[in-house]
Amino acid sequence: MPTFRRRTPEVEAIQYRPGPGGNCHEVAELVGASYHEPHDCTADDVYEIDLRLVAEPGDYVIRDGEVLSVMSAEDFEAIYEAVLS
């Protein structure tokens, strides 16, 4: 029986890590939102991108062209692999 590998396009993505030393500002840059001051983002904060799209700590925020999505770390790591540049 033949086997198949899922082919996905390259996407921009970042794992959301809020709190001290976190990356709220990088997530804001990826989604095109205003800059988040580090003290405005606590360790248990969710990142609300819009009314339907919310990232929990540890989720990946993904940009595929103009489309934004959020995926759990488990699902993201099962589908995508890092592209070495």
Coordinates of C-alpha atoms in Angstrom, one line a residue:
M1 CA 0.0 0.0 0.0
P2 CA 1.5 3.4 -0.9
T3 CA 2.1 6.0 1.8
F4 CA 1.8 9.7 1.6
R5 CA 3.4 12.7 3.3
R6 CA 1.4 15.8 4.0
R7 CA 2.9 18.7 2.1
T8 CA 2.2 22.1 3.6
P9 CA 3.4 25.5 2.5
E10 CA 5.9 27.4 4.5
V11 CA 4.3 29.6 7.1
E12 CA 5.4 32.2 9.6
A13 CA 4.7 31.0 13.2
I14 CA 5.7 31.8 16.7
Q15 CA 4.9 29.9 20.0
Y16 CA 3.1 32.3 22.4
R17 CA 5.0 32.6 25.6
P18 CA 3.5 35.3 27.9
G19 CA 5.0 36.6 31.1
P20 CA 8.3 38.0 32.2
G21 CA 10.9 37.3 29.4
G22 CA 8.0 36.3 27.1
N23 CA 7.3 37.2 23.5
C24 CA 4.0 39.1 23.5
H25 CA 5.6 41.9 21.4
E26 CA 6.8 39.4 18.8
V27 CA 3.3 37.8 18.6
A28 CA 1.8 41.3 18.2
E29 CA 4.3 42.0 15.3
L30 CA 3.3 38.8 13.6
V31 CA -0.4 39.5 13.7
G32 CA 0.0 43.2 12.9
A33 CA -1.3 44.4 16.2
S34 CA -0.1 47.2 18.3
Y35 CA 3.0 46.6 20.5
H36 CA 2.4 44.9 23.9
E37 CA 4.5 46.3 26.7
P38 CA 6.2 43.3 28.5
H39 CA 4.4 44.2 31.8
D40 CA 1.0 44.1 30.1
C41 CA 1.3 40.4 29.4
T42 CA 1.3 38.1 32.4
A43 CA 2.2 34.4 32.4
D44 CA -1.4 33.2 32.2
D45 CA -2.7 35.7 29.7
V46 CA -4.5 34.6 26.6
Y47 CA -3.7 36.6 23.4
E48 CA -6.9 37.7 21.8
I49 CA -6.2 38.3 18.1
D50 CA -9.8 39.0 17.2
L51 CA -13.2 37.9 18.6
R52 CA -12.8 34.4 17.2
L53 CA -9.1 33.8 17.5
V54 CA -7.4 33.4 20.9
A55 CA -4.0 32.0 21.7
E56 CA -3.5 30.2 25.0
P57 CA 0.1 30.1 26.5
G58 CA 2.0 27.5 24.5
D59 CA -0.1 27.7 21.4
Y60 CA 1.4 28.6 18.0
V61 CA 0.2 31.7 16.2
I62 CA 0.5 31.1 12.4
R63 CA 0.5 33.5 9.5
D64 CA -0.1 31.9 6.1
G65 CA -0.2 34.9 3.8
E66 CA -3.0 37.1 5.0
V67 CA -4.7 34.3 7.0
L68 CA -4.0 34.0 10.8
S69 CA -4.7 30.9 12.8
V70 CA -3.9 29.4 16.2
M71 CA -2.9 25.8 16.8
S72 CA -1.9 23.8 19.9
A73 CA 1.8 23.0 20.2
E74 CA 1.0 19.3 19.9
D75 CA -0.8 19.7 16.6
F76 CA 1.6 22.3 15.2
E77 CA 4.7 20.1 15.9
A78 CA 3.0 17.1 14.3
I79 CA 2.4 19.0 11.1
Y80 CA 5.2 21.5 10.7
E81 CA 9.0 21.3 11.0
A82 CA 11.4 24.2 11.2
V83 CA 12.9 25.4 7.9
L84 CA 16.6 25.9 8.2
S85 CA 17.7 29.2 6.5

